[in-house]
PDB file of C-alpha atoms in Angstrom:
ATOM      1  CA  UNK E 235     112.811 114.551 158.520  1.00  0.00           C
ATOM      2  CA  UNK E 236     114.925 114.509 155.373  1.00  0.00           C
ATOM      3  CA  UNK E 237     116.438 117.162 154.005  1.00  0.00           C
ATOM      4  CA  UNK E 238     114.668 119.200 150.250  1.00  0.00           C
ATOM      5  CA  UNK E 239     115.664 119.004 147.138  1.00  0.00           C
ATOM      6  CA  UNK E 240     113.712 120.482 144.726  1.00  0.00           C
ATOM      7  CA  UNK E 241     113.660 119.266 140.742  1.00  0.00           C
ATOM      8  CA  UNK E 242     111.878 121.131 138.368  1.00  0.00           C
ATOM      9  CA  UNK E 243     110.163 123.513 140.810  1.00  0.00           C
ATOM     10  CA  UNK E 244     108.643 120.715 142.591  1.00  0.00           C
ATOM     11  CA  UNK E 245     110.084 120.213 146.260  1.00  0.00           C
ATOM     12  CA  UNK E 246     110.846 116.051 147.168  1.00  0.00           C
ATOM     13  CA  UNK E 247     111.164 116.089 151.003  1.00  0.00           C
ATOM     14  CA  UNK E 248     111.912 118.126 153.326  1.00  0.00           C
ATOM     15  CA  UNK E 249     108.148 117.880 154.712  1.00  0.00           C
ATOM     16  CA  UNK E 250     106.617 118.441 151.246  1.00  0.00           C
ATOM     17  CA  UNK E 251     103.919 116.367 149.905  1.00  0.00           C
ATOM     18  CA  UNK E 252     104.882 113.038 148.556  1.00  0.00           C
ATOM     19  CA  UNK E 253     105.271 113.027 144.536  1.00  0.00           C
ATOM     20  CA  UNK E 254     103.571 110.486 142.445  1.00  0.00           C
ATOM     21  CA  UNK E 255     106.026 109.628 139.513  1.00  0.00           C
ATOM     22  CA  UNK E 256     105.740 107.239 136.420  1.00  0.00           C
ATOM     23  CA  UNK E 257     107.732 106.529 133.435  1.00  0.00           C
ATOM     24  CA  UNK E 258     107.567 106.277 130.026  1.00  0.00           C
ATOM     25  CA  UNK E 259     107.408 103.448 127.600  1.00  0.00           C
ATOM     26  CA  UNK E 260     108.265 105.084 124.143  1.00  0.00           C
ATOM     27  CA  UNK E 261     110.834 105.795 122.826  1.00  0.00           C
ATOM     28  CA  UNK E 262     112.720 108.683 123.891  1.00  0.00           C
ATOM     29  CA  UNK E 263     114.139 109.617 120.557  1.00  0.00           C
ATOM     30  CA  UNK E 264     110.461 109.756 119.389  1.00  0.00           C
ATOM     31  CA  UNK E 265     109.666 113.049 120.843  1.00  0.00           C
ATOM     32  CA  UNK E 266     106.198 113.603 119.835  1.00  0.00           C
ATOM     33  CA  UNK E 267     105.122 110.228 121.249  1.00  0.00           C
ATOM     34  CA  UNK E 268     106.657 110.444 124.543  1.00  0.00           C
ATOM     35  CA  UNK E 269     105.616 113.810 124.547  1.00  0.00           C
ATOM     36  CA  UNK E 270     101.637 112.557 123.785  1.00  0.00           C
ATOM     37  CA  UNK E 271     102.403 109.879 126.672  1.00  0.00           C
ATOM     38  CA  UNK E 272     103.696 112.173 129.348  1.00  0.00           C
ATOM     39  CA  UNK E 273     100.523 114.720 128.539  1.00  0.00           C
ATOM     40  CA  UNK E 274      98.143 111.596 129.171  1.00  0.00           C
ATOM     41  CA  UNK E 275     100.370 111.097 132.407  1.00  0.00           C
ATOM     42  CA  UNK E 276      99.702 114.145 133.464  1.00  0.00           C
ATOM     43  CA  UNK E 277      96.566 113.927 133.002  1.00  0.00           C
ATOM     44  CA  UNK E 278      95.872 111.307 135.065  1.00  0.00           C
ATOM     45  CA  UNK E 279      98.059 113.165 138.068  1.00  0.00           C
ATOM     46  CA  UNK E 280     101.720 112.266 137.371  1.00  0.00           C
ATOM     47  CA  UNK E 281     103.781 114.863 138.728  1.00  0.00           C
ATOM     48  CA  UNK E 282     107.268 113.883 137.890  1.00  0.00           C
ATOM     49  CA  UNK E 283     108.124 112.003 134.887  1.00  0.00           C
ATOM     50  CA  UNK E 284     110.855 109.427 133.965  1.00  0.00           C
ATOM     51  CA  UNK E 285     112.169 109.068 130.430  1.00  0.00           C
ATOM     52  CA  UNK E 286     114.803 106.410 129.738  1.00  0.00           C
ATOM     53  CA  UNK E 287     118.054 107.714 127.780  1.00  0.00           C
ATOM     54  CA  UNK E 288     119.873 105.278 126.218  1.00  0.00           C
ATOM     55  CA  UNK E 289     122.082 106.886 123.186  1.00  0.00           C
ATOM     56  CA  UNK E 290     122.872 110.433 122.362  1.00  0.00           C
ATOM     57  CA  UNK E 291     119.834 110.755 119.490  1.00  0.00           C
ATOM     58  CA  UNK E 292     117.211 110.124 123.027  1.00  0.00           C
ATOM     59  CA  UNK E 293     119.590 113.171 124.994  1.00  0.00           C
ATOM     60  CA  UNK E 294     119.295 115.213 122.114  1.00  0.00           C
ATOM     61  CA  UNK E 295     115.079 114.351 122.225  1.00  0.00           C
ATOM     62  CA  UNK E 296     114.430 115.669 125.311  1.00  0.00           C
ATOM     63  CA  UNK E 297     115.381 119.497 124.712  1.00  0.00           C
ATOM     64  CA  UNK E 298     112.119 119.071 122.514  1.00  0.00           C
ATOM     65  CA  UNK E 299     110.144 117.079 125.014  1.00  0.00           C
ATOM     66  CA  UNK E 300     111.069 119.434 128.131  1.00  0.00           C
ATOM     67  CA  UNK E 301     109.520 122.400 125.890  1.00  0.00           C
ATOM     68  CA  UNK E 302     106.350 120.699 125.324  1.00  0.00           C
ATOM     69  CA  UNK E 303     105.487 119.510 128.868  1.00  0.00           C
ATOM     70  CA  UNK E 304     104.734 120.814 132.733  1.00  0.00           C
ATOM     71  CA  UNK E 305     106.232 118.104 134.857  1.00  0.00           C
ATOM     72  CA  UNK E 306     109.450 117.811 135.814  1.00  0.00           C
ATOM     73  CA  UNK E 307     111.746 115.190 133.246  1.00  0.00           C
ATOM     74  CA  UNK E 308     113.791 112.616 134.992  1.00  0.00           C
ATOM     75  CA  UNK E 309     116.852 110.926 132.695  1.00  0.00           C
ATOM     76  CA  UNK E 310     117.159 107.794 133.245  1.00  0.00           C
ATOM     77  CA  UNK E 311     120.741 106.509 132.222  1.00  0.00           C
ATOM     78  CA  UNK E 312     123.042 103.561 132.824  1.00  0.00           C
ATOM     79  CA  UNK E 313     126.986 103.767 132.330  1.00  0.00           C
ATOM     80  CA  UNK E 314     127.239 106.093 129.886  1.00  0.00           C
ATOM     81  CA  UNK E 315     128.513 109.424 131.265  1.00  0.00           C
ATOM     82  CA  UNK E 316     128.681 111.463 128.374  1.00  0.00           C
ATOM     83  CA  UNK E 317     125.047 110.727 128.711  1.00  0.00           C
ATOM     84  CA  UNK E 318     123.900 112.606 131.744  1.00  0.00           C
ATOM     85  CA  UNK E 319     126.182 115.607 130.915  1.00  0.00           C
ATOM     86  CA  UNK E 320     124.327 115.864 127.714  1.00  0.00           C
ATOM     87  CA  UNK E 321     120.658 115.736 129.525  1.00  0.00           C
ATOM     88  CA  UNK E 322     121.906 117.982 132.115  1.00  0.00           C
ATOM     89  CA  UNK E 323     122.653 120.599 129.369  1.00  0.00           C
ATOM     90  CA  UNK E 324     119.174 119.687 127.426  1.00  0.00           C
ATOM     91  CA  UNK E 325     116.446 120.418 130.227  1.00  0.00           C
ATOM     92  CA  UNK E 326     115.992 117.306 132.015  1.00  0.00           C
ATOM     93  CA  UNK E 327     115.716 118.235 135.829  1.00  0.00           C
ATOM     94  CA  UNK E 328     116.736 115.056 137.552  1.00  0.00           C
ATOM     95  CA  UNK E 329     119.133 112.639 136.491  1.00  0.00           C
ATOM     96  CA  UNK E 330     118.569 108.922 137.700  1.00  0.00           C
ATOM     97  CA  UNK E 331     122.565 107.234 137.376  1.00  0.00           C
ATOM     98  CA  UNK E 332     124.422 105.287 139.444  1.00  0.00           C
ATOM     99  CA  UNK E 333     128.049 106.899 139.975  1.00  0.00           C
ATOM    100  CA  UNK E 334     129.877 103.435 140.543  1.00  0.00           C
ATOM    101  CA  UNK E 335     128.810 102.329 137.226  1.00  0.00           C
ATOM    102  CA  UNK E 336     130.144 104.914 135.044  1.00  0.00           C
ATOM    103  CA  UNK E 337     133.740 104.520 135.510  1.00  0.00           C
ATOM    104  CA  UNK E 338     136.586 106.068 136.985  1.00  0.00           C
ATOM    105  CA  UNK E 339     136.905 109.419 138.988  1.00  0.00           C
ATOM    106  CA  UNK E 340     137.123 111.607 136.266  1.00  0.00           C
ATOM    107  CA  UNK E 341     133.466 111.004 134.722  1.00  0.00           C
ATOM    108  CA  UNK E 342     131.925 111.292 138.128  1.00  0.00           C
ATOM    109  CA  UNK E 343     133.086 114.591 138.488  1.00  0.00           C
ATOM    110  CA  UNK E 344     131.836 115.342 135.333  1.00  0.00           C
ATOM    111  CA  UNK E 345     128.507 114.411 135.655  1.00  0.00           C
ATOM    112  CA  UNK E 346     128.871 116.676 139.154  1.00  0.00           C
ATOM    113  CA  UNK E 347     129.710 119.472 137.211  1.00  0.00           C
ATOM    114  CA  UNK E 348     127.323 119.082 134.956  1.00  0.00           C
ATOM    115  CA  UNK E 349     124.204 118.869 137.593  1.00  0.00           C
ATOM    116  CA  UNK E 350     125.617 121.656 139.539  1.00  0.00           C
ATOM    117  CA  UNK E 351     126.076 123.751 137.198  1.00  0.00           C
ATOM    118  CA  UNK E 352     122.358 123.355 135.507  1.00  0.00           C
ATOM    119  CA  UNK E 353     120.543 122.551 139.454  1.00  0.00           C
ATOM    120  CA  UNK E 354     119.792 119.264 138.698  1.00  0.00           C
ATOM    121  CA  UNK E 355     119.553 116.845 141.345  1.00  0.00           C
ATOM    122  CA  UNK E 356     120.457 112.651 141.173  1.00  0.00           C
ATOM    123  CA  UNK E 357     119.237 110.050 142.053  1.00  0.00           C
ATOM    124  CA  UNK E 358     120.803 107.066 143.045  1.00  0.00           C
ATOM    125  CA  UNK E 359     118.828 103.381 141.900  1.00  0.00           C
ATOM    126  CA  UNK E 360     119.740 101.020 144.129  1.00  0.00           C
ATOM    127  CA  UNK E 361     117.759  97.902 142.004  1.00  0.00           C
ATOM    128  CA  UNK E 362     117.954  94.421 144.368  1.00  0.00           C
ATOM    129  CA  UNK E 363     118.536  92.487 140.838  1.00  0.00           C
ATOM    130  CA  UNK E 364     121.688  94.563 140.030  1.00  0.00           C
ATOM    131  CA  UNK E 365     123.728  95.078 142.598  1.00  0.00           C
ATOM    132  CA  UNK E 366     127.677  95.434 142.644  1.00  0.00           C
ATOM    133  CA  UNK E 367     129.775  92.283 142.350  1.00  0.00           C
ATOM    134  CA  UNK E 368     131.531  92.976 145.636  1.00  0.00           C
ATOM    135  CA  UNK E 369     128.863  93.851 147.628  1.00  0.00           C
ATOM    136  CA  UNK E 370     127.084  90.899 146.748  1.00  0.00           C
ATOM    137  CA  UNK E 371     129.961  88.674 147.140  1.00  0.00           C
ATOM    138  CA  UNK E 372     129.944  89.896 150.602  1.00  0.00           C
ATOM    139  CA  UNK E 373     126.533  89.282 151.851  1.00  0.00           C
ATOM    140  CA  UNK E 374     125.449  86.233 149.289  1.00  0.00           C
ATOM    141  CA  UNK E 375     122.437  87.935 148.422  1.00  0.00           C
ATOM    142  CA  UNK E 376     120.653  91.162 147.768  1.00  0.00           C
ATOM    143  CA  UNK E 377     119.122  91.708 151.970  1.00  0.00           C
ATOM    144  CA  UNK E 378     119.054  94.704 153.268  1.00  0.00           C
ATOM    145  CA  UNK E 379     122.466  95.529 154.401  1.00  0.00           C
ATOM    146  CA  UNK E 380     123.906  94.883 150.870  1.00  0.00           C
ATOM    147  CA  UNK E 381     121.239  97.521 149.422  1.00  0.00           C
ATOM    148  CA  UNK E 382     122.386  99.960 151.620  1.00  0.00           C
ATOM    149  CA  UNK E 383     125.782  99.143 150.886  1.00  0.00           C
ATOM    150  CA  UNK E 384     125.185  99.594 147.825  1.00  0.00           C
ATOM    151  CA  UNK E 385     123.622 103.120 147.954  1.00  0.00           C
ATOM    152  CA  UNK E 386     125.919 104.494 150.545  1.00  0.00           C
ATOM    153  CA  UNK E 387     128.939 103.620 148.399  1.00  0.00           C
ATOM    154  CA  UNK E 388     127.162 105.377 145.466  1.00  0.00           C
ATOM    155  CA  UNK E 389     126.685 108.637 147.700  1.00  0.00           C
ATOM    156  CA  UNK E 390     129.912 108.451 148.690  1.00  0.00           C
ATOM    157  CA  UNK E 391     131.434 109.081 145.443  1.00  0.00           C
ATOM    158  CA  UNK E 392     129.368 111.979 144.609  1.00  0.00           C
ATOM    159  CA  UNK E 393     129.995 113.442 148.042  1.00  0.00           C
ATOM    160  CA  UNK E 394     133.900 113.015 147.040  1.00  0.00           C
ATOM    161  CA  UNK E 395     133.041 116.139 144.966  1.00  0.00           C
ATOM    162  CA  UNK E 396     131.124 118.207 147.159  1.00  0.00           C
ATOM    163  CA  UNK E 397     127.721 116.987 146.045  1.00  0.00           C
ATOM    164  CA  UNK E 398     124.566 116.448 148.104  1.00  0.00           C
ATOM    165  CA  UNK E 399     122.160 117.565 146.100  1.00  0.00           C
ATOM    166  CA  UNK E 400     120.840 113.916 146.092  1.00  0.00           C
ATOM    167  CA  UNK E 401     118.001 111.335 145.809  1.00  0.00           C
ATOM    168  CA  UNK E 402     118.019 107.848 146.545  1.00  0.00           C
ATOM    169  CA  UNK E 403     115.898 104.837 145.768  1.00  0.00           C
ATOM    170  CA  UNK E 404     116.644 101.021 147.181  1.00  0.00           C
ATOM    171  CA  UNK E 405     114.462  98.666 145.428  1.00  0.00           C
ATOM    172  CA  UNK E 406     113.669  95.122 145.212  1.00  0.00           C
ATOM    173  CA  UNK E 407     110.680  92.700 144.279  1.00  0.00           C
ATOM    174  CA  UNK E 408     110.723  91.363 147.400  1.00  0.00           C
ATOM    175  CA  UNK E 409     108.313  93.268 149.694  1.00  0.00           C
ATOM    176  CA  UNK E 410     109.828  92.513 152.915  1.00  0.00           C
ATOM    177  CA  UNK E 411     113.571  92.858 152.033  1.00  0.00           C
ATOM    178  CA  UNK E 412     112.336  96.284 150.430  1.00  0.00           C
ATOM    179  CA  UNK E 413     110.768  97.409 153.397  1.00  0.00           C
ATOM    180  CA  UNK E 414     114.008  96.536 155.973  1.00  0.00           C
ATOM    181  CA  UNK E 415     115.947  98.233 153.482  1.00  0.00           C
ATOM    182  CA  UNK E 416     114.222 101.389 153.533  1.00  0.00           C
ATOM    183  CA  UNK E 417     113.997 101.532 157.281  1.00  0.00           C
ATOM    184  CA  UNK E 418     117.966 101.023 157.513  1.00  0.00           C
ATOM    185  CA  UNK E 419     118.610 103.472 154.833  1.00  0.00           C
ATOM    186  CA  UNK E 420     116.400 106.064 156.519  1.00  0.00           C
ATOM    187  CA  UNK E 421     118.187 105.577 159.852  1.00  0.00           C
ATOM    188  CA  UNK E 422     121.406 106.600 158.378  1.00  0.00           C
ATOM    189  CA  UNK E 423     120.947 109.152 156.041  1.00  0.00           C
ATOM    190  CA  UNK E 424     118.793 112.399 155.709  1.00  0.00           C
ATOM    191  CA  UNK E 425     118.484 112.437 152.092  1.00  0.00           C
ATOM    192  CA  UNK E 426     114.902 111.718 150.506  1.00  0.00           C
ATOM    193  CA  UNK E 427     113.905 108.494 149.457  1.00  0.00           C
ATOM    194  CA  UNK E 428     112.187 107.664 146.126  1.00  0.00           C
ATOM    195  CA  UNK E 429     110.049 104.522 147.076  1.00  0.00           C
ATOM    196  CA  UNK E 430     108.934 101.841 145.026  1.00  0.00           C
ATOM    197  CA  UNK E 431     108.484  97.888 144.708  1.00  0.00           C
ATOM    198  CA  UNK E 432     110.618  96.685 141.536  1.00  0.00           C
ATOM    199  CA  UNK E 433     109.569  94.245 138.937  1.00  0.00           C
ATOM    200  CA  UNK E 434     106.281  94.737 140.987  1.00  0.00           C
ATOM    201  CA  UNK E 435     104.539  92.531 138.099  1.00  0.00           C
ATOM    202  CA  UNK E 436     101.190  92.195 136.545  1.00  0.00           C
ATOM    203  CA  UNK E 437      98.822  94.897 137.186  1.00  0.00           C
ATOM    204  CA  UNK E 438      96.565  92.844 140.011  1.00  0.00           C
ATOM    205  CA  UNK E 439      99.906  91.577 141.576  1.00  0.00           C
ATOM    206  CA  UNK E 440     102.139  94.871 141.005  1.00  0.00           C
ATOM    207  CA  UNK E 441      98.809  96.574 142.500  1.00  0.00           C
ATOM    208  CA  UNK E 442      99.393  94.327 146.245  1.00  0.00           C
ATOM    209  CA  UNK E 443     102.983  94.281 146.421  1.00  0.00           C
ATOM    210  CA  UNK E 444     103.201  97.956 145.877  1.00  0.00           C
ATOM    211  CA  UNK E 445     100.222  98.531 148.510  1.00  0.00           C
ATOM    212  CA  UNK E 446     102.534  96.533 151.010  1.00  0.00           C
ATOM    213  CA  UNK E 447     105.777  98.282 149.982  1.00  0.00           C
ATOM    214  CA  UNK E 448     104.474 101.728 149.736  1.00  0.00           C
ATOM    215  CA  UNK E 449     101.955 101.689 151.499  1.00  0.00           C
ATOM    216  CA  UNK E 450     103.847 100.388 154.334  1.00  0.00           C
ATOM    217  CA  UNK E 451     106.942 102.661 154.485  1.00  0.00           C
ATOM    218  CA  UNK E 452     104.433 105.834 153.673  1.00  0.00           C
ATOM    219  CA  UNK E 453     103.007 104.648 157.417  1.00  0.00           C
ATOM    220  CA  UNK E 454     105.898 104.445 159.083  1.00  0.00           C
ATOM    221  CA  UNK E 455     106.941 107.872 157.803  1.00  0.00           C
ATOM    222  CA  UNK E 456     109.701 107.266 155.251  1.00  0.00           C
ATOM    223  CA  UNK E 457     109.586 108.333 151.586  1.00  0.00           C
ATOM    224  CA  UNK E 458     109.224 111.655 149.904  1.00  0.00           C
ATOM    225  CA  UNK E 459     108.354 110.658 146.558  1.00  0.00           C
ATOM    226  CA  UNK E 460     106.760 107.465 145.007  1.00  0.00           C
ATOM    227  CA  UNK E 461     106.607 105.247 141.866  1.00  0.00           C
ATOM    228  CA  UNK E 462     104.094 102.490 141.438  1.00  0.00           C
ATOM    229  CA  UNK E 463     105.607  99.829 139.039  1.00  0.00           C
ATOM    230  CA  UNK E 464     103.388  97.937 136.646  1.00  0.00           C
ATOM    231  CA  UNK E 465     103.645  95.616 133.809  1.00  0.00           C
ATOM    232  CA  UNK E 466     100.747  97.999 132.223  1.00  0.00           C
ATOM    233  CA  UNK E 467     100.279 101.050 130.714  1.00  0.00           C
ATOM    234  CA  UNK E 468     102.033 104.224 132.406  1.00  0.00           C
ATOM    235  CA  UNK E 469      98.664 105.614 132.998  1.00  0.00           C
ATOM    236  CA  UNK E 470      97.836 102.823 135.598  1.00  0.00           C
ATOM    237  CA  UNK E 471     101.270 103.219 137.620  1.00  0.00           C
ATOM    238  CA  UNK E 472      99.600 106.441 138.801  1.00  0.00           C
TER     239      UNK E 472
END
């Protein structure tokens, strides 16, 4: 069983129901249209929320959007550091970064501090389509054993300071290679797994390949929390 971590009040492993998530397509900076998206969302039975956060106005946003909603918010960043500090501090109760992307030491530790000190958990986005140079110079291609590469090496450095309160997520359009993946990732670690298909597609073909995916690992017993990936509206993902 993997180990609990809870975001936003609402408990991802550990033995706890599985989590339906979805993510927004507005603008972050817009608050009162992400925050009319994420109410439809909810609606419809989304129970965690992902917002994207790409500049500081979008960080600033979400002390706003946090206020005016019931789910937990997950910010998602890339690179930028200064980034998930600043959602950390505004309300957003899971921050979706990948450590090895964000430079040296010193930023890693401060996006540690940062989540410890406000109990916000990470997670780690291990995308099939994006993975590090090395590692895929290594294996040639994005399998299985270069995903989890990937991930473990991104655990790693946040473990470096101390910190395990971690999610982590291994994804890749193909099915199959998504699904061997998983299984090796759940063999060696006990932290939960956020499961999706990427770049799943259109909404009839995202619909199947997700099935498999999901569907599939949720069978076998591995995942603690789920996202459905669609080139649609939010709404549909869930």
């Amino acid at each position: 069983m993997s180990k609990q971590i809870i975001a936003g009040g609402v408990a991802i492993g550990g033995g706890a129901p599985v989590t339906i998530q979805s993510m927004c397509n507005t603008h972050t900076e817009d608050a009162k249209a992400t925050i009319a998206q994420i109410h439809a969302l909810e609606e419809a039975g989304c129970e965690i929320v992902r917002v994207t956060v790409p500049n500081m106005e979008a960080a600033h946003a979400l002390s706003e959007i946090k206020e005016n909603i019931s789910i937990p918010l997950v910010a998602d960043i890339h690179f930028d550091y200064r980034l998930a500090v600043e959602a950390a501090a505004r309300g957003a109760d899971k921050i979706r970064i990948n450590p090895g992307n964000i430079g040296g030491d010193d930023r890693v530790k401060a996006v540690v501090d940062a989540c410890r000190e406000h109990k916000v958990p990470i997670r780690i986005g291990v995308n099939g389509g994006s993975l590090e140079k090395h590692i895929l110079a290594k294996y040639g291609a994005p399998v299985p054993e270069a995903m989890v590469e990937s991930a473990l090496y991104h655990v790693r450095l946040l473990e470096k300071f101390d910190f395990n309160n971690i999610v982590i997520s291994i994804k890749n359009s193909n099915v199959p290679r998504m699904m061997e993946a998983y299984r090796q990732l759940s063999a060696v670690t006990d932290y939960p797994l956020h499961v999706g298909v990427t770049e799943a597609g259109t909404y009839q073909m995202g619909l199947l390949k997700s099935g498999m995916g999901i569907g599939g690992m949720l069978l076998e017993g591995i995942g603690d929390t789920i996202r459905v990936s669609l080139a649609a509206e939010p709404e549909k993902e869930v």
